[in-house]
Coordinates of C-alpha atoms and ligand atoms in Angstrom, one line a residue:
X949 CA 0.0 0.0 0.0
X950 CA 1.1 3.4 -1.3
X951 CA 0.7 6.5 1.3
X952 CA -0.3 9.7 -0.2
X953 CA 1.3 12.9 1.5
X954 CA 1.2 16.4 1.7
X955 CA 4.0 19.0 2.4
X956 CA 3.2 22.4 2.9
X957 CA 6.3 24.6 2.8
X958 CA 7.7 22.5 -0.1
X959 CA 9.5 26.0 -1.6
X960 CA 11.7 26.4 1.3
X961 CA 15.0 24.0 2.4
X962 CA 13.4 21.6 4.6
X963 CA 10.5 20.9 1.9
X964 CA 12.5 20.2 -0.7
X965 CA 14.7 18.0 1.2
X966 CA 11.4 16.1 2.4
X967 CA 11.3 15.8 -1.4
X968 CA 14.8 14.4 -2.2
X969 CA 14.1 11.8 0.4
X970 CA 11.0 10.9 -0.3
X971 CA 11.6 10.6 -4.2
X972 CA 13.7 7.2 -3.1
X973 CA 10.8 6.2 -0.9
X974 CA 9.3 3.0 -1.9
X975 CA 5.8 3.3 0.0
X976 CA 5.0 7.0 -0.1
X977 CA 3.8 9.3 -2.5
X978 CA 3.7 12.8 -3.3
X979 CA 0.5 14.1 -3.5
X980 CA 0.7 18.0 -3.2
X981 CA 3.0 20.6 -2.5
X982 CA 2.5 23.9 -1.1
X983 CA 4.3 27.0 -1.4
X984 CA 3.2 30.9 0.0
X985 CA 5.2 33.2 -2.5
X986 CA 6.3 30.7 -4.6
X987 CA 2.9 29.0 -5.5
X988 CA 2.0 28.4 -9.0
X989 CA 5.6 27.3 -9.9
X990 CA 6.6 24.2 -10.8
X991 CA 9.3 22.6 -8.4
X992 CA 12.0 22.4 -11.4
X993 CA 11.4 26.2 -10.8
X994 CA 12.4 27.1 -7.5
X995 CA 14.5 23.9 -7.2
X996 CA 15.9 23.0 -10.5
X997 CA 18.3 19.9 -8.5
X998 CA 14.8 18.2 -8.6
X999 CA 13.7 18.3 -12.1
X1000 CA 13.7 14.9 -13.0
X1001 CA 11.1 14.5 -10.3
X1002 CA 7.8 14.0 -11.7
X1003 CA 5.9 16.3 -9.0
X1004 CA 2.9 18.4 -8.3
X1005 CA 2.9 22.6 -9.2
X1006 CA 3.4 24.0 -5.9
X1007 CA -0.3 25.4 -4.8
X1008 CA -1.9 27.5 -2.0
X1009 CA -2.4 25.8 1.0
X1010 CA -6.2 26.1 1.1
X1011 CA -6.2 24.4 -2.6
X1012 CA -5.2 21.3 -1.3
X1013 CA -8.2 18.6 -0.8
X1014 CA -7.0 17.1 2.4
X1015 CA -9.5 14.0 2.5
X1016 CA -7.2 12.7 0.0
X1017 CA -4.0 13.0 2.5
X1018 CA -2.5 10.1 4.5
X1019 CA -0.4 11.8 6.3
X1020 CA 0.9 16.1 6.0
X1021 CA 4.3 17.2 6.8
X1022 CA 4.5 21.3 7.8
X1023 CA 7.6 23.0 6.9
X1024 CA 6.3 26.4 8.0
X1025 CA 7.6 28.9 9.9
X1026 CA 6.6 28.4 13.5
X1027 CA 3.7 30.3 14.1
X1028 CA 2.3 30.1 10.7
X1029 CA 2.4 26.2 11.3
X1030 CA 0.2 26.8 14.1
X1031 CA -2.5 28.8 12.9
X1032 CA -2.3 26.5 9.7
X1033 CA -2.6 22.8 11.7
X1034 CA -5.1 24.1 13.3
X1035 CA -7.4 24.2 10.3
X1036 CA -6.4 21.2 9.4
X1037 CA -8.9 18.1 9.6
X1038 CA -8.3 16.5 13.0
X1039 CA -8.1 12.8 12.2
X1040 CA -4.9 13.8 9.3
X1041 CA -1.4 12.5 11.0
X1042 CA 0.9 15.9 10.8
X1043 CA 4.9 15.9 11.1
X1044 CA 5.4 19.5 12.1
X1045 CA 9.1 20.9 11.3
X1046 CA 8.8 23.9 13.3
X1047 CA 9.0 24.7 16.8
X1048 CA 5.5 25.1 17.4
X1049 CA 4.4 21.9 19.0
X1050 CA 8.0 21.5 20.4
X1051 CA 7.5 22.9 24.2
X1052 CA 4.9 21.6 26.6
X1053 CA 4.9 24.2 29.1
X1054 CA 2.4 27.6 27.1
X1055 CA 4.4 29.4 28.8
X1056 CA 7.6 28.3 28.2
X1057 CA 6.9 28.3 24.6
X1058 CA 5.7 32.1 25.1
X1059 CA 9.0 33.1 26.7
X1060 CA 11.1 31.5 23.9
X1061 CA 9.2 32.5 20.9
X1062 CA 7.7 36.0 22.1
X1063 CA 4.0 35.0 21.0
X1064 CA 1.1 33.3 23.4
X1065 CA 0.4 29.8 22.0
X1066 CA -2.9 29.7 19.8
X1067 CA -3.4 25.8 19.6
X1068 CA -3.4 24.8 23.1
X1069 CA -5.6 21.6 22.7
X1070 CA -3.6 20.5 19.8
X1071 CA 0.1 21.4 22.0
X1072 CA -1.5 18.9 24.6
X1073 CA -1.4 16.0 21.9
X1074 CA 1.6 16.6 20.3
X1075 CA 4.6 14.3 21.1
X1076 CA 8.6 15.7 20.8
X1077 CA 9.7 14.0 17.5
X1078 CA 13.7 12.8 18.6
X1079 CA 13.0 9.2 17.5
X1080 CA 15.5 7.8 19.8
X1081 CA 14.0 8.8 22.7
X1082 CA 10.3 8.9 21.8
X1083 CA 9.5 6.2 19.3
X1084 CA 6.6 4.1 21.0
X1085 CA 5.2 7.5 21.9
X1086 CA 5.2 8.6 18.1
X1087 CA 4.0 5.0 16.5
X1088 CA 0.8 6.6 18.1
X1089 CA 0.8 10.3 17.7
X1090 CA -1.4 11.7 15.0
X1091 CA 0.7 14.9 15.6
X1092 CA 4.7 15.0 16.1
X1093 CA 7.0 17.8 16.5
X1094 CA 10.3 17.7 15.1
X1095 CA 12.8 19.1 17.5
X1096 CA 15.4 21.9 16.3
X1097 CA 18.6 21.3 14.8
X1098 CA 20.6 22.6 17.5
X1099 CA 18.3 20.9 19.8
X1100 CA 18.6 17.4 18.4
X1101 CA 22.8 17.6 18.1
X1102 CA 23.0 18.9 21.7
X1103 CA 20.3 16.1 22.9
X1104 CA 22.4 13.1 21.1
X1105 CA 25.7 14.2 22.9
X1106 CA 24.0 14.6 26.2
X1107 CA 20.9 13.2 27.5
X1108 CA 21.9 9.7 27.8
X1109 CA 24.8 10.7 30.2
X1110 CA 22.0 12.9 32.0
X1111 CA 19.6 10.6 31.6
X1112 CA 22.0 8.0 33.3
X1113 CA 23.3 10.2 35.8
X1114 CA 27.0 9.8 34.8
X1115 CA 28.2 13.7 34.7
X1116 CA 28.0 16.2 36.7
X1117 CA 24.6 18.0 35.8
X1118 CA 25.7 21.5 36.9
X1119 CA 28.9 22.0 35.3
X1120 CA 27.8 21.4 31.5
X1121 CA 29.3 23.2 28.3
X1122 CA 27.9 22.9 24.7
X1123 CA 29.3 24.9 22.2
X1124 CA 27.8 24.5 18.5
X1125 CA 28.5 25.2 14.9
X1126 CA 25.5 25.3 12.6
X1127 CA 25.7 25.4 8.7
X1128 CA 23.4 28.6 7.0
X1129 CA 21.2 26.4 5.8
X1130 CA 19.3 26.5 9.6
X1131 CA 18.5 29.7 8.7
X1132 CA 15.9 28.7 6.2
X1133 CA 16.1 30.3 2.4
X1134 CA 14.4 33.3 2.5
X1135 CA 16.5 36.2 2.3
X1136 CA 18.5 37.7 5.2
X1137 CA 21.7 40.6 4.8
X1138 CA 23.8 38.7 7.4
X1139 CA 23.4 35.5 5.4
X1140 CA 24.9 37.1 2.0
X1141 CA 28.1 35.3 1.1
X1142 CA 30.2 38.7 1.5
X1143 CA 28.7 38.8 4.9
X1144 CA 29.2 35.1 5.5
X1145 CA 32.0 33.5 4.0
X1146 CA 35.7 33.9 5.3
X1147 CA 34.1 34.7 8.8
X1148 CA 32.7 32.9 11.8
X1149 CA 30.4 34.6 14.6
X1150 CA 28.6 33.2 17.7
X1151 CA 25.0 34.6 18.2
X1152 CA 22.3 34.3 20.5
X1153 CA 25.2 34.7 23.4
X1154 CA 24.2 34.1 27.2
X1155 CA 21.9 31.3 27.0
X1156 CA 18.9 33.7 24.5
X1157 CA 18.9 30.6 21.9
X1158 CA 15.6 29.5 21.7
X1159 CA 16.5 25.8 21.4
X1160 CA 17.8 26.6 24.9
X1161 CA 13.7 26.1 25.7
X1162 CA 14.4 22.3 24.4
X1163 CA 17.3 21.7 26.5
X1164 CA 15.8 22.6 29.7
X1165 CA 12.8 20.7 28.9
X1166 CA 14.3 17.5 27.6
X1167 CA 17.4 17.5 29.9
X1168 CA 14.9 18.4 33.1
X1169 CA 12.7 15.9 32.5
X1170 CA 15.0 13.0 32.5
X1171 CA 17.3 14.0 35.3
X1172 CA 14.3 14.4 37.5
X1173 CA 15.2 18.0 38.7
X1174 CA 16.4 21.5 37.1
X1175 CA 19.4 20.9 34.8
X1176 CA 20.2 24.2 32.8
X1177 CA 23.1 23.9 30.1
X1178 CA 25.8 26.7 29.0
X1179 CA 25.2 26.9 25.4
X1180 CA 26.3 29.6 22.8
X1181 CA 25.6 28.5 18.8
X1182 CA 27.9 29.5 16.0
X1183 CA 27.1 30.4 12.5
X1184 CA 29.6 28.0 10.5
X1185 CA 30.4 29.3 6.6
X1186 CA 28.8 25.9 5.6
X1187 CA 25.8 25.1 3.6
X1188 CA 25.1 22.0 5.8
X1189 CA 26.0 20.1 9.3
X1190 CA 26.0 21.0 12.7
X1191 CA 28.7 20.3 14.9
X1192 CA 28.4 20.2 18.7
X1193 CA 31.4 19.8 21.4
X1194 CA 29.9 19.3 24.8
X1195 CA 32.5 19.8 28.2
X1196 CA 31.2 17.5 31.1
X1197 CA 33.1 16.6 34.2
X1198 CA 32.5 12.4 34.6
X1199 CA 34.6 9.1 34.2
X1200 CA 35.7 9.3 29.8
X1201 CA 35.1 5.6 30.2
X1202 CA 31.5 5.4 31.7
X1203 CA 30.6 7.8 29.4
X1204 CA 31.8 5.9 26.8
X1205 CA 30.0 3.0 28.1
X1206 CA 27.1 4.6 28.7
X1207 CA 26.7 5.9 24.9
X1208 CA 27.6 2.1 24.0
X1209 CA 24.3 0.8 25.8
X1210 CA 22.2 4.0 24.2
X1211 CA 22.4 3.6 20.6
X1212 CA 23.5 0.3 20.7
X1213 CA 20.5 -0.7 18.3
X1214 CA 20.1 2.9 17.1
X1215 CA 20.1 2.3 13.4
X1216 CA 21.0 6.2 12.8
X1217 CA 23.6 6.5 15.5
X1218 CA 27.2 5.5 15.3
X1219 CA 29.4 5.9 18.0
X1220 CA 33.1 6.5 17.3
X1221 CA 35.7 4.5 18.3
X1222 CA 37.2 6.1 21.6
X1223 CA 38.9 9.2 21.3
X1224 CA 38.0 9.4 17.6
X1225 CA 36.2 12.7 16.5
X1226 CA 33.5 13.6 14.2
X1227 CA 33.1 15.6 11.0
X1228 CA 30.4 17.2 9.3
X1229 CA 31.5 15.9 6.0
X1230 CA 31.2 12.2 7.0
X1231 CA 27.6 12.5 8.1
X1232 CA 26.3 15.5 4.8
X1233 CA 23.4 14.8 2.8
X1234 CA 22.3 11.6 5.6
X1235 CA 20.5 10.3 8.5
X1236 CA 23.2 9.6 10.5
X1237 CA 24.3 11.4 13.7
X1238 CA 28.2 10.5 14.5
X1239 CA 29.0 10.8 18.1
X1240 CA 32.8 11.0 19.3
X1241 CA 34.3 11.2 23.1
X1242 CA 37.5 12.2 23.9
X1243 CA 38.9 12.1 27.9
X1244 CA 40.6 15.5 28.3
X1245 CA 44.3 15.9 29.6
X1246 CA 42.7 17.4 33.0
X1247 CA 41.6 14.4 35.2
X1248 CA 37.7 14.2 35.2
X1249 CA 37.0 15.8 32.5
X1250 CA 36.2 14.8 29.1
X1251 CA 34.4 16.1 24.9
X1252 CA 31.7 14.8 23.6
X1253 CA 31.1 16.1 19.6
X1254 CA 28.0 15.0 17.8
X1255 CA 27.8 16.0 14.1
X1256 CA 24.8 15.5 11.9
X1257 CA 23.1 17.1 8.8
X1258 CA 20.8 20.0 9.9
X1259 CA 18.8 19.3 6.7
X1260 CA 18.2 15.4 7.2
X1261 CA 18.7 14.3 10.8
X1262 CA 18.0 17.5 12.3
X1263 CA 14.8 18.0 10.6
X1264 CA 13.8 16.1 7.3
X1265 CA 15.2 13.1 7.9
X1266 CA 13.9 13.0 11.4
X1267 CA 10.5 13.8 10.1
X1268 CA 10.6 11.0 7.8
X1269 CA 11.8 8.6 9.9
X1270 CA 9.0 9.9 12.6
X1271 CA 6.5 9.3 9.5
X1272 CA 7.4 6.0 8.7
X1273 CA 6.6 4.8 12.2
X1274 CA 3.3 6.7 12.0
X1275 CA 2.5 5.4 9.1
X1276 CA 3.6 1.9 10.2
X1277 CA 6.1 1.5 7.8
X1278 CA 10.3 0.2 8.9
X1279 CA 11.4 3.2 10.7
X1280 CA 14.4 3.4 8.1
X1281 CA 12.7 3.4 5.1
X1282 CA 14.0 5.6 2.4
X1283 CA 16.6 7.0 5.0
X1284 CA 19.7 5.1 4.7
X1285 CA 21.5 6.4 1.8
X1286 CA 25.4 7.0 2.6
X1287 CA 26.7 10.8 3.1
X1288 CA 27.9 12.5 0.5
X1289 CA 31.6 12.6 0.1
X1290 CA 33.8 14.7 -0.1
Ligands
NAP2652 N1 16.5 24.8 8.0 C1 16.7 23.9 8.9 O1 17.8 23.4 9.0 C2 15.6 23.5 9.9 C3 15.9 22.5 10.8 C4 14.9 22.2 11.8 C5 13.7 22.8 11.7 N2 13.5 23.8 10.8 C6 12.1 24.4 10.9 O2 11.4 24.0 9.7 C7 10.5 25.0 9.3 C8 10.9 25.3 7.8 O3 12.2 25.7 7.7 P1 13.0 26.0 6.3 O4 14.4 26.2 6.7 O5 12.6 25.0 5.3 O6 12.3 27.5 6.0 P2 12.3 28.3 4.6 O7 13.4 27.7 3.7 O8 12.3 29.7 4.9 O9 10.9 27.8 4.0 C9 9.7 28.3 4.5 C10 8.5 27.7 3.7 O10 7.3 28.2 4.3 C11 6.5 28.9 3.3 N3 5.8 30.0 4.0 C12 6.3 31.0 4.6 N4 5.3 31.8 5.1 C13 4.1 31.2 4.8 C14 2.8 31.5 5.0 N5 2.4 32.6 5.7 N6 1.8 30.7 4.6 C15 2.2 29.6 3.9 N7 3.4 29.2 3.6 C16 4.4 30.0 4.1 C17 7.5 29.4 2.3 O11 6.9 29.6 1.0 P3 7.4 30.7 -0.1 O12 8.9 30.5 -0.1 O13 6.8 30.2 -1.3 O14 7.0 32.0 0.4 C18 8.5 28.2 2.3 O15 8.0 27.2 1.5 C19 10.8 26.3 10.2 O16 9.8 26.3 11.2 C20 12.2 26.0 10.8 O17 12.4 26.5 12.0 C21 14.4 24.2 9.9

């Protein structure tokens, strides 16, 4: 049985890498695409690296006959994404890409994103899409939030040794590189290769990164009491990856072990050998997160660096793979091509 989709947003990055991956997808099909500026082009238009693609003209959202949908992925901006699920039939399964469903707490969401939540009934059924950590929880969902790039590097490198209470929960240091691409594609002055390339910046200094609102909630929740992470993001000159090198006081070889029992049977995660560390380039274009640790000359304490693809693991590829176990499908489906190298 074929399942018939929908992606609203298809005319921005995370759409048309729902696309890409889906075009290799044996048991789903494309059944409309939406766009806001951009609608009444065809996707060989706005993304000519998809024109062999036999695919619908990117439409309105309101053109789109929903009783013919199995299943809709949103690859809105967050608050559009909430006003728009909400007119959405309530029996259609939804993979939401943006933050909007992300944080349980209204009011944490309000602090983070600056806005009062308008979809409190539907926040309340919404489950936080990190397959690793949540997958019998999403098999059921009819709606799942896909966490934030940031949020998902930073939760691979830490919340198992949280979760296991193998590092000191107060003394915790992640410091992360994320390609432009995060950004999204519509047009921005800092984000103009003059403006870019040949530099490097942090931004959202001091613990203001929204994904911070996902690190609290997440890392929290499993420790069983307030566990608040120093965290400062920096914009790499890269189109794709994210790179995050967390500092935590613990045993390098519990830790170790502890990431060993984790991901064990993760199909997605591969854990370095010991003291080996990670590149964006070997994980660009996949699913896969690599995780490296490292035990630092100074007794006690010791690096963790996760690096995945912001564009597939961070969001796309994590939708999809949150998708196939909706839609009962092998979670893996259509996900396990090989980076792209170099
Ligand atoms: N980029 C990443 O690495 C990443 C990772 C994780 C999560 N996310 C989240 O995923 C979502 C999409 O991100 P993106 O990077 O793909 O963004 P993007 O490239 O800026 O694309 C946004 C899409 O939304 C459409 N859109 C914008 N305003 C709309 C409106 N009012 N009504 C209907 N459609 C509208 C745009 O259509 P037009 O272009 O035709 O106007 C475009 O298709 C965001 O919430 C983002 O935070 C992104």
């Amino acid at each position: 049985m074929t399942h018939k989709i929908a992606i609203l947003g298809a005319s921005g990055y995370t759409g048309a890498e729902l696309v890409r991956l889906i075009s290799q997808h044996p048991k789903i099909e494309i059944t409309a695409l939406s766009a806001d500026r951009k609608a009444g082009m065809e996707m060989a238009q706005v993304f000519p690296h998809l024109r062999h693609l036999p695919l619908p003209t990117l439409c309105k959202i309101g053109e789109i006959d929903f009783s013919q949908i199995d299943l809709c992925f949103c690859a809105l901006p967050h608050k559009t994404s909430q006003e728009v699920i909400s007119a959405l039939p309530k029996t259609l399964k939804i993979v939401d890409l943006s933050a909007d469903f992300r944080l349980r707490d209204p009011a944490a969401y309000e602090k983070w994103y600056g806005n009062p939540h308008s979809a409190l009934e539907l926040q309340k059924e919404a489950v936080y899409g990190l397959t690793e950590f949540y997958r019998d929880d999403i098999k059921s969902a009819r709606l799942v939030a896909g966490t934030g790039c940031n949020a998902a590097t930073g939760l691979f490198a830490l919340r198992p040794l949280i979760s296991a209470g193998v590092i000191d929960l107060d003394e915790i240091i992640l410091d992360l590189k994320c390609a432009v691409s995060g950004a999204g594609r519509s047009l921005k002055e800092g984000l103009l290769h003059a403006e870019l390339s040949e530099g490097y910046n942090a931004y959202a200094v001091g613990g203001t990164h929204r994904h911070v609102g996902e690190f609290d909630q997440e890392f929290s929740a499993v420790a069983g009491r307030v566990v608040q992470i120093q965290f400062t993001p920096h914009l790499m000159p890269a189109n794709r990856g994210i790179l995050a090198t967390a500092y935590v006081q613990g045993d390098a070889q519990v830790i170790y072990d502890t990431f060993v029992a984790a991901y064990a049977d993760e199909p997605f995660i591969e854990l370095l050998p010991f003291g080996e560390a990670p590149s964006t380039h070997h994980v660009r274009g996949s699913n896969f997160c690599h995780i490296g640790v490292a035990a630092d000359r100074i007794e006690g304490r010791v690096i963790v660096i996760a690096a995945l693809d912001n564009l597939t693991k961070g969001s796309s590829g994590q939708a999809l793979q949150n998708a196939n176990l909706m839609l009962g499908e092998s979670e893996t489906m259509g996900l396990m091509m090989a980076p792209l190298f170099p």
